[in-house]
Amino acid sequence: MPRAIITFASSMPQQQNSGDLHPFVPCLEAKQGDELLLRAWVRLSWEASETAKSDLLKFGVSVDEAYARIDRALMLYGVRRMHQVITDHLSTNTRPDSSTNSWNLKVDDVTDLLQSAESKSCSFQVKHGRNLFCAAAGINDPTVSRELNGQRVAPTSTPLCMACNLPDDDYLCSSLIHPQVLGSVGSGMGPTRRFEGALCDKGQVRNVMTPHRCHAGGHSCWHKSIDVEPPAVAPASPLELAEAWDVLDAAWRLVFGKNKRLLSISSVLVPAAISLGCTTRVEFASRVGALADLIDRTSVGADLLPPGVKKEEIKGSIDALQRALLHKLPADQHQAIKGAVSTLRRVREVRNTMAHSISRDGGLPARLRDLGIYDAPPNWSSAWDAIRAHTAAALTIIRHELRRYDDNRTDT
């Protein structure tokens, strides 16, 4: 299995910083064996740096803390983007056009950059019903409350996880294993959780004694492994998404009746919009908005819904679509249906986040990461292509399950 390793090369720019950039210019390298795949610098313009600092100072943080948060956001951005770029090349057995690059961020990118650092991904979080637990609970953690799947877990919450100094998964060293997080019931400040120790799979005993620094830009031995993933889907042509809607509508009518159109469109503007490309954030928002409007125009007849479901219980067109499919199709097809519908929901969440400037839970960058998109901003063109690809794939899955159901029904 092809593997690449990301390392933190330096914090120096490709050329001497002339003062028109944020002082911290992280440089990341990705190698496959001894072959350099890509060396990239993350550059934030000085104007954008000042804008970011000003935005953070409004929340009462100190100047030093503001710069620290900007530095962390740049490092997270760099690792996330490098991970996606190299994964895409490994999965298609290709190489970047150039072994060096600069990812330049400007004022328009500041909001998304800061929001991307406000959310935290942690593979040691365990969701159980409505409750959230920490599966990295240390042996001496007095807050451990139960076992889940044979693993000791302690109660936690999103704010507690954010405050914990266990580094974000996105830039946590790949060799860090068996983390030990201890909780306390707290006093007037409330409960806390703190990262106290871990083991190093590479035997870096001295460095792992300060495990909170086992992240990009922390210890010099830091690295992130990338194992190749399935190739990213990509539309064969700009018309593929529109064609996917047409074919799904035909399959829907074949199964449920020729008069049961899933999609009724009175204007050609929306289908035309989803066939266009984009280069800017404004264009990206417009294209995603058109696609989300198309999703919202799906129409499911009341006779296809489960008996007894009231109109006020249906939360939008996607909810109606899923309920109808889960009601009509057998249980062995439900997992595929749920996965495809989940993709459509994520596309709408991107639209809603942009339309309403929603910043909670990581804002737009987090919603894009849910779709495997890490390089927007500033690569809006690639982000739009990825959204079209994932949407077309989701529609194809639904169409396939409808045909499968129809074939089985015909056989019997």
PDB file of N, CA and C in Angstrom, residues 5-13 24-31 38-42 71 74-76 78-79 82 171 213 215-224:
ATOM      1  N   ILE A   5       4.920  10.317   3.885  1.00  0.00           N
ATOM      2  CA  ILE A   5       5.133  10.875   5.209  1.00  0.00           C
ATOM      3  C   ILE A   5       5.231  12.396   5.105  1.00  0.00           C
ATOM      4  N   ILE A   6       4.425  13.090   5.906  1.00  0.00           N
ATOM      5  CA  ILE A   6       4.504  14.551   5.988  1.00  0.00           C
ATOM      6  C   ILE A   6       5.367  14.925   7.175  1.00  0.00           C
ATOM      7  N   THR A   7       6.280  15.860   6.981  1.00  0.00           N
ATOM      8  CA  THR A   7       7.091  16.385   8.086  1.00  0.00           C
ATOM      9  C   THR A   7       7.049  17.905   8.051  1.00  0.00           C
ATOM     10  N   PHE A   8       7.364  18.494   9.186  1.00  0.00           N
ATOM     11  CA  PHE A   8       7.454  19.953   9.284  1.00  0.00           C
ATOM     12  C   PHE A   8       8.890  20.337   8.972  1.00  0.00           C
ATOM     13  N   ALA A   9       9.085  21.031   7.840  1.00  0.00           N
ATOM     14  CA  ALA A   9      10.438  21.336   7.387  1.00  0.00           C
ATOM     15  C   ALA A   9      11.042  22.510   8.138  1.00  0.00           C
ATOM     16  N   SER A  10      10.290  23.607   8.221  1.00  0.00           N
ATOM     17  CA  SER A  10      10.805  24.799   8.892  1.00  0.00           C
ATOM     18  C   SER A  10       9.685  25.818   8.975  1.00  0.00           C
ATOM     19  N   SER A  11       9.961  26.911   9.666  1.00  0.00           N
ATOM     20  CA  SER A  11       9.003  28.012   9.712  1.00  0.00           C
ATOM     21  C   SER A  11       9.506  29.198   8.915  1.00  0.00           C
ATOM     22  N   MET A  12      10.504  28.963   8.069  1.00  0.00           N
ATOM     23  CA  MET A  12      11.053  30.049   7.267  1.00  0.00           C
ATOM     24  C   MET A  12      10.416  30.062   5.890  1.00  0.00           C
ATOM     25  N   PRO A  13      10.167  31.222   5.333  1.00  0.00           N
ATOM     26  CA  PRO A  13       9.597  31.299   3.997  1.00  0.00           C
ATOM     27  C   PRO A  13      10.608  30.860   2.941  1.00  0.00           C
ATOM     28  N   PHE A  24       5.054  34.030  10.815  1.00  0.00           N
ATOM     29  CA  PHE A  24       5.170  32.578  10.819  1.00  0.00           C
ATOM     30  C   PHE A  24       4.744  32.033   9.457  1.00  0.00           C
ATOM     31  N   VAL A  25       5.687  31.441   8.734  1.00  0.00           N
ATOM     32  CA  VAL A  25       5.414  30.881   7.408  1.00  0.00           C
ATOM     33  C   VAL A  25       5.788  29.397   7.443  1.00  0.00           C
ATOM     34  N   PRO A  26       4.867  28.536   7.870  1.00  0.00           N
ATOM     35  CA  PRO A  26       5.207  27.115   7.992  1.00  0.00           C
ATOM     36  C   PRO A  26       5.497  26.471   6.642  1.00  0.00           C
ATOM     37  N   CYS A  27       6.470  25.577   6.648  1.00  0.00           N
ATOM     38  CA  CYS A  27       6.836  24.822   5.454  1.00  0.00           C
ATOM     39  C   CYS A  27       6.692  23.337   5.757  1.00  0.00           C
ATOM     40  N   LEU A  28       5.929  22.645   4.943  1.00  0.00           N
ATOM     41  CA  LEU A  28       5.694  21.220   5.128  1.00  0.00           C
ATOM     42  C   LEU A  28       6.223  20.454   3.922  1.00  0.00           C
ATOM     43  N   GLU A  29       6.721  19.253   4.188  1.00  0.00           N
ATOM     44  CA  GLU A  29       7.220  18.399   3.122  1.00  0.00           C
ATOM     45  C   GLU A  29       6.506  17.055   3.158  1.00  0.00           C
ATOM     46  N   ALA A  30       6.279  16.489   1.979  1.00  0.00           N
ATOM     47  CA  ALA A  30       5.719  15.145   1.872  1.00  0.00           C
ATOM     48  C   ALA A  30       6.662  14.313   1.012  1.00  0.00           C
ATOM     49  N   LYS A  31       7.060  13.151   1.526  1.00  0.00           N
ATOM     50  CA  LYS A  31       7.959  12.266   0.798  1.00  0.00           C
ATOM     51  C   LYS A  31       7.366  10.863   0.730  1.00  0.00           C
ATOM     52  N   LEU A  38       6.260  16.855  -2.454  1.00  0.00           N
ATOM     53  CA  LEU A  38       5.872  18.261  -2.432  1.00  0.00           C
ATOM     54  C   LEU A  38       6.438  18.951  -1.206  1.00  0.00           C
ATOM     55  N   ARG A  39       6.944  20.150  -1.413  1.00  0.00           N
ATOM     56  CA  ARG A  39       7.332  21.050  -0.326  1.00  0.00           C
ATOM     57  C   ARG A  39       6.484  22.308  -0.502  1.00  0.00           C
ATOM     58  N   ALA A  40       5.749  22.665   0.529  1.00  0.00           N
ATOM     59  CA  ALA A  40       4.815  23.790   0.379  1.00  0.00           C
ATOM     60  C   ALA A  40       4.898  24.733   1.574  1.00  0.00           C
ATOM     61  N   TRP A  41       4.841  26.036   1.275  1.00  0.00           N
ATOM     62  CA  TRP A  41       4.818  27.079   2.298  1.00  0.00           C
ATOM     63  C   TRP A  41       3.401  27.631   2.419  1.00  0.00           C
ATOM     64  N   VAL A  42       2.966  27.895   3.639  1.00  0.00           N
ATOM     65  CA  VAL A  42       1.664  28.521   3.874  1.00  0.00           C
ATOM     66  C   VAL A  42       1.915  29.977   4.211  1.00  0.00           C
ATOM     67  N   ASP A  71      -0.916  31.325  14.267  1.00  0.00           N
ATOM     68  CA  ASP A  71       0.118  30.352  13.906  1.00  0.00           C
ATOM     69  C   ASP A  71      -0.449  28.938  13.881  1.00  0.00           C
ATOM     70  N   LEU A  74      -2.639  28.392  10.830  1.00  0.00           N
ATOM     71  CA  LEU A  74      -1.843  28.201   9.619  1.00  0.00           C
ATOM     72  C   LEU A  74      -1.244  26.805   9.556  1.00  0.00           C
ATOM     73  N   MET A  75      -0.784  26.301  10.712  1.00  0.00           N
ATOM     74  CA  MET A  75      -0.208  24.961  10.738  1.00  0.00           C
ATOM     75  C   MET A  75      -1.278  23.913  10.439  1.00  0.00           C
ATOM     76  N   LEU A  76      -2.436  24.044  11.064  1.00  0.00           N
ATOM     77  CA  LEU A  76      -3.527  23.111  10.799  1.00  0.00           C
ATOM     78  C   LEU A  76      -3.938  23.145   9.323  1.00  0.00           C
ATOM     79  N   GLY A  78      -2.117  23.986   6.777  1.00  0.00           N
ATOM     80  CA  GLY A  78      -1.062  23.396   5.962  1.00  0.00           C
ATOM     81  C   GLY A  78      -1.074  21.877   6.005  1.00  0.00           C
ATOM     82  N   VAL A  79      -1.206  21.306   7.206  1.00  0.00           N
ATOM     83  CA  VAL A  79      -1.198  19.842   7.328  1.00  0.00           C
ATOM     84  C   VAL A  79      -2.433  19.246   6.658  1.00  0.00           C
ATOM     85  N   MET A  82      -2.018  19.605   2.835  1.00  0.00           N
ATOM     86  CA  MET A  82      -0.981  18.698   2.346  1.00  0.00           C
ATOM     87  C   MET A  82      -1.498  17.259   2.346  1.00  0.00           C
ATOM     88  N   TYR A 171      -3.326  17.137  13.156  1.00  0.00           N
ATOM     89  CA  TYR A 171      -1.872  17.328  13.125  1.00  0.00           C
ATOM     90  C   TYR A 171      -1.161  16.659  14.297  1.00  0.00           C
ATOM     91  N   ARG A 213       3.233  18.374  22.993  1.00  0.00           N
ATOM     92  CA  ARG A 213       3.979  18.980  21.879  1.00  0.00           C
ATOM     93  C   ARG A 213       4.165  17.995  20.713  1.00  0.00           C
ATOM     94  N   HIS A 215       2.897  17.445  17.990  1.00  0.00           N
ATOM     95  CA  HIS A 215       2.114  17.943  16.864  1.00  0.00           C
ATOM     96  C   HIS A 215       3.034  18.680  15.909  1.00  0.00           C
ATOM     97  N   ALA A 216       2.529  18.989  14.730  1.00  0.00           N
ATOM     98  CA  ALA A 216       3.327  19.708  13.736  1.00  0.00           C
ATOM     99  C   ALA A 216       3.829  21.018  14.315  1.00  0.00           C
ATOM    100  N   GLY A 217       5.133  21.233  14.219  1.00  0.00           N
ATOM    101  CA  GLY A 217       5.732  22.432  14.772  1.00  0.00           C
ATOM    102  C   GLY A 217       6.113  22.285  16.232  1.00  0.00           C
ATOM    103  N   GLY A 218       5.810  21.125  16.845  1.00  0.00           N
ATOM    104  CA  GLY A 218       6.164  20.873  18.240  1.00  0.00           C
ATOM    105  C   GLY A 218       7.518  20.189  18.300  1.00  0.00           C
ATOM    106  N   HIS A 219       7.532  18.880  18.501  1.00  0.00           N
ATOM    107  CA  HIS A 219       8.790  18.130  18.512  1.00  0.00           C
ATOM    108  C   HIS A 219       9.315  17.948  17.086  1.00  0.00           C
ATOM    109  N   SER A 220      10.641  17.939  16.949  1.00  0.00           N
ATOM    110  CA  SER A 220      11.259  17.831  15.622  1.00  0.00           C
ATOM    111  C   SER A 220      11.026  16.476  14.972  1.00  0.00           C
ATOM    112  N   CYS A 221      10.682  15.455  15.767  1.00  0.00           N
ATOM    113  CA  CYS A 221      10.457  14.117  15.209  1.00  0.00           C
ATOM    114  C   CYS A 221       9.033  13.943  14.691  1.00  0.00           C
ATOM    115  N   TRP A 222       8.220  14.989  14.765  1.00  0.00           N
ATOM    116  CA  TRP A 222       6.822  14.878  14.348  1.00  0.00           C
ATOM    117  C   TRP A 222       6.711  14.452  12.887  1.00  0.00           C
ATOM    118  N   HIS A 223       5.736  13.614  12.618  1.00  0.00           N
ATOM    119  CA  HIS A 223       5.422  13.229  11.242  1.00  0.00           C
ATOM    120  C   HIS A 223       3.980  12.761  11.177  1.00  0.00           C
ATOM    121  N   LYS A 224       3.427  12.768   9.982  1.00  0.00           N
ATOM    122  CA  LYS A 224       2.070  12.271   9.755  1.00  0.00           C
ATOM    123  C   LYS A 224       2.099  11.324   8.568  1.00  0.00           C
TER     124      LYS A 224
END
